[in-house]
PDB file of C-alpha atoms in Angstrom:
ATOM      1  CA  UNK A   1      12.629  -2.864 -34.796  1.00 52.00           C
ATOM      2  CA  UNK A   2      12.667  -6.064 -36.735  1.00 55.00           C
ATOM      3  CA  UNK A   3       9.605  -8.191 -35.689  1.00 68.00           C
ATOM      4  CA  UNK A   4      10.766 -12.126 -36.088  1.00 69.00           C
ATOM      5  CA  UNK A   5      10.141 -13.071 -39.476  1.00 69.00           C
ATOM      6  CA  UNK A   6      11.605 -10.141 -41.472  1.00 70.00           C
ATOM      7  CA  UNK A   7      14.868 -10.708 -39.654  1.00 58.00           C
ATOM      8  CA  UNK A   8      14.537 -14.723 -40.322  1.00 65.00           C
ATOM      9  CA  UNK A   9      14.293 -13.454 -44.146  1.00 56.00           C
ATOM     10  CA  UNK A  10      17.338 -11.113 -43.907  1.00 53.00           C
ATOM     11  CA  UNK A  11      19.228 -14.067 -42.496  1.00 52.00           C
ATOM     12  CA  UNK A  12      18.399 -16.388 -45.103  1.00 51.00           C
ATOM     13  CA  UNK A  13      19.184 -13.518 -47.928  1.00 49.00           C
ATOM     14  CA  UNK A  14      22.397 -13.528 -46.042  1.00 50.00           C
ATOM     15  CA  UNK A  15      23.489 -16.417 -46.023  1.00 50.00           C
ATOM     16  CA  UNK A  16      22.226 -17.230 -49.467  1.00 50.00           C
ATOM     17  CA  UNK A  17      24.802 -14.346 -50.754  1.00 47.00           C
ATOM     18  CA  UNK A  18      27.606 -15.392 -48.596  1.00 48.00           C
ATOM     19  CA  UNK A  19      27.255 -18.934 -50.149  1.00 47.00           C
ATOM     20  CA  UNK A  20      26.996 -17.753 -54.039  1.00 50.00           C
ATOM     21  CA  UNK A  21      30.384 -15.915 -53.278  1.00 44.00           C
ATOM     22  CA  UNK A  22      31.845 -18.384 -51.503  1.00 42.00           C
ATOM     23  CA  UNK A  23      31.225 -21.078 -53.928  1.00 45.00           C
ATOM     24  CA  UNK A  24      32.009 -19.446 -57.099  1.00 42.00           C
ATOM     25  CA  UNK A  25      35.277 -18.058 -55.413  1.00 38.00           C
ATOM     26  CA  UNK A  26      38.263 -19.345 -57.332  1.00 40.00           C
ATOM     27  CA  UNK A  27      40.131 -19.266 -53.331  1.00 40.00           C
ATOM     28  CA  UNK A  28      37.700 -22.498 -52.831  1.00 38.00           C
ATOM     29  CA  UNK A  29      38.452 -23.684 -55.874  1.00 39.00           C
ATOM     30  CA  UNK A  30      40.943 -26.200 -56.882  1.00 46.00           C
ATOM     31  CA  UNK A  31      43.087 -25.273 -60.033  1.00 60.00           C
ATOM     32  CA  UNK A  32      43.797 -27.661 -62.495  1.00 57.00           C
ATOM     33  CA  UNK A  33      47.203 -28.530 -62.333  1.00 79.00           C
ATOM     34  CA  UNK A  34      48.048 -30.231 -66.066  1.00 82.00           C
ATOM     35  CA  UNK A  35      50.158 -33.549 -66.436  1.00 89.00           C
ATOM     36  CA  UNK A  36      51.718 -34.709 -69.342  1.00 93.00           C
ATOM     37  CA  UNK A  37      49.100 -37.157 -70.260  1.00 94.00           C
ATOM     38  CA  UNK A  38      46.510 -34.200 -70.109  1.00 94.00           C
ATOM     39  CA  UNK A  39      48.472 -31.967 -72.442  1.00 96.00           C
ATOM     40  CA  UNK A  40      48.840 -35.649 -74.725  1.00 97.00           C
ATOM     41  CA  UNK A  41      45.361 -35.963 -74.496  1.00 97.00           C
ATOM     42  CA  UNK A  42      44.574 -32.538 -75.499  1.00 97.00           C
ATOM     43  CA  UNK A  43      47.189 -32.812 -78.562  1.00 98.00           C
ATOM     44  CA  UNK A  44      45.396 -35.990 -79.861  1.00 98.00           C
ATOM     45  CA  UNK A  45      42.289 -34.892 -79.539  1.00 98.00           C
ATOM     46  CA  UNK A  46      43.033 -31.683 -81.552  1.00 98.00           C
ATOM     47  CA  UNK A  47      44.719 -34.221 -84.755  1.00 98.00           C
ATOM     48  CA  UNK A  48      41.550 -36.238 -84.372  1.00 98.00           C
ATOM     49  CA  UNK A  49      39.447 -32.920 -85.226  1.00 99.00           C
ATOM     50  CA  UNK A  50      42.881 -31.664 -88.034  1.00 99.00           C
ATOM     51  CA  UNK A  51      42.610 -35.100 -89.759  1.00 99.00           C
ATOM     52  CA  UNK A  52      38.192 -34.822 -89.856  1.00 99.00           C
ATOM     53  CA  UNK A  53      37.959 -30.982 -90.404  1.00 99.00           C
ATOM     54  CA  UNK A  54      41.234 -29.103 -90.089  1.00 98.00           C
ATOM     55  CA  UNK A  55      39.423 -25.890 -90.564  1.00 98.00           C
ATOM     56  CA  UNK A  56      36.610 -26.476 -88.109  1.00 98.00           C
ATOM     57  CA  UNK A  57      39.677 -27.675 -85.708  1.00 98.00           C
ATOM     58  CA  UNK A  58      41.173 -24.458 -85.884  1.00 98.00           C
ATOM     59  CA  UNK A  59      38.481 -21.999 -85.547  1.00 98.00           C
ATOM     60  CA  UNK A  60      37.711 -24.063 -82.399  1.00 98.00           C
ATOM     61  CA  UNK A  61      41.080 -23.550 -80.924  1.00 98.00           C
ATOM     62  CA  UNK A  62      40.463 -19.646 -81.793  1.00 97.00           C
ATOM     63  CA  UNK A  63      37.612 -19.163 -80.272  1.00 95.00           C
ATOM     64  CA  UNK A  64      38.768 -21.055 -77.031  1.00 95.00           C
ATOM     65  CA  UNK A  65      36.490 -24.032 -77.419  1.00 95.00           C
ATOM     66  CA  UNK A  66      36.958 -25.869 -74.069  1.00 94.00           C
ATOM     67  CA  UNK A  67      38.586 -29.236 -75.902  1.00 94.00           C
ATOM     68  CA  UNK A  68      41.706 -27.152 -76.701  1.00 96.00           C
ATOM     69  CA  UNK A  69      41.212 -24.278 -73.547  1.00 93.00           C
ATOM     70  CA  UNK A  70      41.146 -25.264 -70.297  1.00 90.00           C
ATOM     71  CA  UNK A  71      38.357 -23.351 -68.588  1.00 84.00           C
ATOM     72  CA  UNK A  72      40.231 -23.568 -64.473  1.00 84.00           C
ATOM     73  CA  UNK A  73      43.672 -22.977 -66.275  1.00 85.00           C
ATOM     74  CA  UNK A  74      43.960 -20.680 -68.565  1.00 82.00           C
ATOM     75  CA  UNK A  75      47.550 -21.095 -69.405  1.00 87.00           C
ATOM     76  CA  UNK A  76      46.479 -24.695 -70.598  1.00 92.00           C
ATOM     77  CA  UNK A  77      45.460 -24.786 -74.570  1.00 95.00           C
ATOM     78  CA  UNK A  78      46.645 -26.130 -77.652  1.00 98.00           C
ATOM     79  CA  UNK A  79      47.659 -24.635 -80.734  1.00 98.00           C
ATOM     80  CA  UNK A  80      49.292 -25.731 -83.870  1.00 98.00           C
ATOM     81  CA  UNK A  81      51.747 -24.809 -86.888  1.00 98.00           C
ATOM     82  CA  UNK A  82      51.787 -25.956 -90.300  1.00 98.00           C
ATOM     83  CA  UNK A  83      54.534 -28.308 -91.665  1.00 96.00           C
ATOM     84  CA  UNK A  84      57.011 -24.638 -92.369  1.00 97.00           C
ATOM     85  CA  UNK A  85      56.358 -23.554 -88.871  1.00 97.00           C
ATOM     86  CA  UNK A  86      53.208 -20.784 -89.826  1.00 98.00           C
ATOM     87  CA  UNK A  87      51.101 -20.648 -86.789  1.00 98.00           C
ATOM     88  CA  UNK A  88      47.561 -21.766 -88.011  1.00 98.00           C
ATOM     89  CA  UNK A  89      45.817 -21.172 -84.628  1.00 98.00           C
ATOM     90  CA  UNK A  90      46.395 -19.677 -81.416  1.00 97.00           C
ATOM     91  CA  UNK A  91      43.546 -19.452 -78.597  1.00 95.00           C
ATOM     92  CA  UNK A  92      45.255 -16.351 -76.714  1.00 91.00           C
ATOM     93  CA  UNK A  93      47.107 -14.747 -79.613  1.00 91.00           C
ATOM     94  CA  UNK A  94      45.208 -14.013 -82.820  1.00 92.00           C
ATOM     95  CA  UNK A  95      48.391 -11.870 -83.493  1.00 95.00           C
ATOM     96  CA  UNK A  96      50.664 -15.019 -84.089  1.00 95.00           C
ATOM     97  CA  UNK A  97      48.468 -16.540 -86.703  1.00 97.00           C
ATOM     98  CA  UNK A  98      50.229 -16.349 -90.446  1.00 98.00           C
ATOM     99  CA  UNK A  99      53.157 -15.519 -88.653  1.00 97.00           C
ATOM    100  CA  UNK A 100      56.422 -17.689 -88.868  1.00 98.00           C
ATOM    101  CA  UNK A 101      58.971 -17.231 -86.265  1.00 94.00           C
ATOM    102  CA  UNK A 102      60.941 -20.701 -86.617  1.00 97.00           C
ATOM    103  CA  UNK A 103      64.316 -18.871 -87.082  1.00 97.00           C
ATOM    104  CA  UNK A 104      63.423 -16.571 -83.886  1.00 95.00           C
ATOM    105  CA  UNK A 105      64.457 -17.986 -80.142  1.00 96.00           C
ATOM    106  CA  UNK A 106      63.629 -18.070 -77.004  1.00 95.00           C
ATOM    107  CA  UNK A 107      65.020 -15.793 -74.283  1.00 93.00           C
ATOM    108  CA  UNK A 108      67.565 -17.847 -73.649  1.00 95.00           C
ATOM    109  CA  UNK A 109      68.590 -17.890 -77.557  1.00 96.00           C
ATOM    110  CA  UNK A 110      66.872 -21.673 -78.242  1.00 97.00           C
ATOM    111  CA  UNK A 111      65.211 -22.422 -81.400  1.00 98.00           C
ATOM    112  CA  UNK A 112      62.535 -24.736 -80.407  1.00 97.00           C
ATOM    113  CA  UNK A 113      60.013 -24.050 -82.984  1.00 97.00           C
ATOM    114  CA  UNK A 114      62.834 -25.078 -85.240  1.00 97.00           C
ATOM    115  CA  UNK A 115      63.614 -27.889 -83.156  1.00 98.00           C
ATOM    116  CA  UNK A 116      59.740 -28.918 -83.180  1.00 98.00           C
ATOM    117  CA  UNK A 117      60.084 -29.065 -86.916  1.00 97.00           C
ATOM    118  CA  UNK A 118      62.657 -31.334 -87.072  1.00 97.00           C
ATOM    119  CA  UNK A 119      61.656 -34.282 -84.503  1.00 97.00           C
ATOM    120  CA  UNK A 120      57.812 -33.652 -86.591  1.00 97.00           C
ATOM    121  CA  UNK A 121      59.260 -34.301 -89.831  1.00 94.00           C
ATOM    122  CA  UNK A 122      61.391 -37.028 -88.887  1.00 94.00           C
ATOM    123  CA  UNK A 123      59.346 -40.486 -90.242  1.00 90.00           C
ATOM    124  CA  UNK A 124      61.028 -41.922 -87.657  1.00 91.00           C
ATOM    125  CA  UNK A 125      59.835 -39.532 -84.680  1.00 94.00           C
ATOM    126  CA  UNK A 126      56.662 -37.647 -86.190  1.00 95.00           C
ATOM    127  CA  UNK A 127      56.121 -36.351 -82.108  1.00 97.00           C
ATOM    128  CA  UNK A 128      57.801 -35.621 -79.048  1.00 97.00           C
ATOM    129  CA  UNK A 129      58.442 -33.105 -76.113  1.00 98.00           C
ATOM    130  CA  UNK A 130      60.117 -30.127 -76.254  1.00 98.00           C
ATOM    131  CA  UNK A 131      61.312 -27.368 -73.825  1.00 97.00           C
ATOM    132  CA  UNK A 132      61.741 -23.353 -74.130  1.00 96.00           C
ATOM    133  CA  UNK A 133      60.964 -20.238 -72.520  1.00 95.00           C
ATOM    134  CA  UNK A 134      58.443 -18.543 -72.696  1.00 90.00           C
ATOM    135  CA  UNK A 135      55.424 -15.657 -71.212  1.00 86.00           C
ATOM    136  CA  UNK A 136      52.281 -16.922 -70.146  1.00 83.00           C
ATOM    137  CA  UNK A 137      49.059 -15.835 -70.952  1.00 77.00           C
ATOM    138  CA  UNK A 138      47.978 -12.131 -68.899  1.00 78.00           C
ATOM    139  CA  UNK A 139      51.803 -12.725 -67.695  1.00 81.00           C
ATOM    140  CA  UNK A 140      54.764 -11.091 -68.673  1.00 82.00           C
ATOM    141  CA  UNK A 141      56.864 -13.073 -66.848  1.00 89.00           C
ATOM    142  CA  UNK A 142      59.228 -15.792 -68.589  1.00 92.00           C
ATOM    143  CA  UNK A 143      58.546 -19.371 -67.358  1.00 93.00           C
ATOM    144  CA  UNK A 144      59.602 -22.602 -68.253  1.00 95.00           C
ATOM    145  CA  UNK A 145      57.466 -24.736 -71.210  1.00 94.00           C
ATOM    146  CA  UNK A 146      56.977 -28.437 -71.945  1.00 96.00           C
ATOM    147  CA  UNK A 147      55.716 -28.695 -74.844  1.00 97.00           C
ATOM    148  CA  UNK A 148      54.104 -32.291 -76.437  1.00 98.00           C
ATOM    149  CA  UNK A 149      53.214 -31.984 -80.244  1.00 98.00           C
ATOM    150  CA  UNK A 150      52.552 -34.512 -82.957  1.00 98.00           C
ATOM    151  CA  UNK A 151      52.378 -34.778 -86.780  1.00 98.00           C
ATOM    152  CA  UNK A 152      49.147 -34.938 -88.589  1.00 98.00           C
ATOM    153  CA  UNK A 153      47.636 -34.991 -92.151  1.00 98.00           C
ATOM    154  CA  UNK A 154      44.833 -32.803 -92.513  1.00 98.00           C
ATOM    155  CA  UNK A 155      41.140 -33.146 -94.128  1.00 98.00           C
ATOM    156  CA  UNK A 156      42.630 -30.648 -96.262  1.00 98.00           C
ATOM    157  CA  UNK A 157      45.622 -32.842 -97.345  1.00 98.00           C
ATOM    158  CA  UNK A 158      48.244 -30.688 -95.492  1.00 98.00           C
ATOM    159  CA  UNK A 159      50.340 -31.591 -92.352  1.00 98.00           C
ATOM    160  CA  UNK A 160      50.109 -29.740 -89.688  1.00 98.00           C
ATOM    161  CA  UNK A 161      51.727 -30.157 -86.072  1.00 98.00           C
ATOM    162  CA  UNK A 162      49.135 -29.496 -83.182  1.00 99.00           C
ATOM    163  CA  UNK A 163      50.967 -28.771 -79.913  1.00 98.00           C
ATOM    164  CA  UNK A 164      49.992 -28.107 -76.203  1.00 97.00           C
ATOM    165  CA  UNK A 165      52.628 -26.716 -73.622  1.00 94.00           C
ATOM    166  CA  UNK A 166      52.259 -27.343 -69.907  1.00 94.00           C
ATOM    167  CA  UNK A 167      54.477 -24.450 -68.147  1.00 90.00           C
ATOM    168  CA  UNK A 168      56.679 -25.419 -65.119  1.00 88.00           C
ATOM    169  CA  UNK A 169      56.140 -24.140 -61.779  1.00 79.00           C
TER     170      UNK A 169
END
């Protein structure tokens, strides 16, 4: 038999376990449900790091750097294209970067890459929202996008057009 302080022990071992699982449980934990301003933010901040050190910005945004990849929500990051449309970096899909698919649509046959291209090179415009279809990340489902992007000049003396996409419930 157990005498008294053994079984106070395995109690406390207990509950100690039950509490690590319950509190790192994503069930308990609240997801983080992106607004526009947050996926605003987010673009800003990654033109901020373009404009300083476009090469250091996009090596961050490849290797998920928490700035530009939301650690609760996944299907939160930025990413960005040069001027022609070339994605320059992509957080989930290394596969996209070099890659220019500004003539190819969306399921439902839009070109918004194209039509991010021409509200970004419009002087009078330079940003702005656009929506499309599209999979999330470890989904291969189609779900509506938002997506915010603005022009910027790089350290490197390119332009380049950082974007992040919030998708719709």
């Amino acid at each position: 038999m157990f005498n008294n302080n053994k079984f106070k022990v395995l109690l406390v071992a207990l509950g100690l376990v039950a509490t690590y699982f319950l509190a790192s449980s994503r069930l308990f934990a609240a997801e983080f449900e992106p607004k526009d301003a947050d996926a605003i933010k987010m673009v800003q901040t990654l033109a901020a790091h373009i404009a300083k050190d476009a090469p250091g910005a996009f090596k961050a945004v490849d290797s998920k750097d928490p700035a530009y990849c939301n650690k609760d929500n996944p299907e939160f990051y930025a990413f960005a294209y040069d001027i022609t449309g070339t994605v320059v970096c992509h957080p989930h899909n290394p596969k996209l970067i070099g890659t220019n698919y500004v003539d190819r649509p969306d399921p439902t046959g839009k070109l918004f890459r194209k039509e991010i291209l021409q509200i970004a090179n419009d002087p009078a415009k330079g940003k702005g929202w656009v929506d499309y279809t599209y999979t999330k990340p470890g989904d291969k489902k189609l779900h509506k996008k938002n997506t915010y992007f603005e022009r910027v000049k790089g350290s490197d003396g390119k332009d380049y057009i950082p974007a992040c996409g919030i998708y719709m419930k």
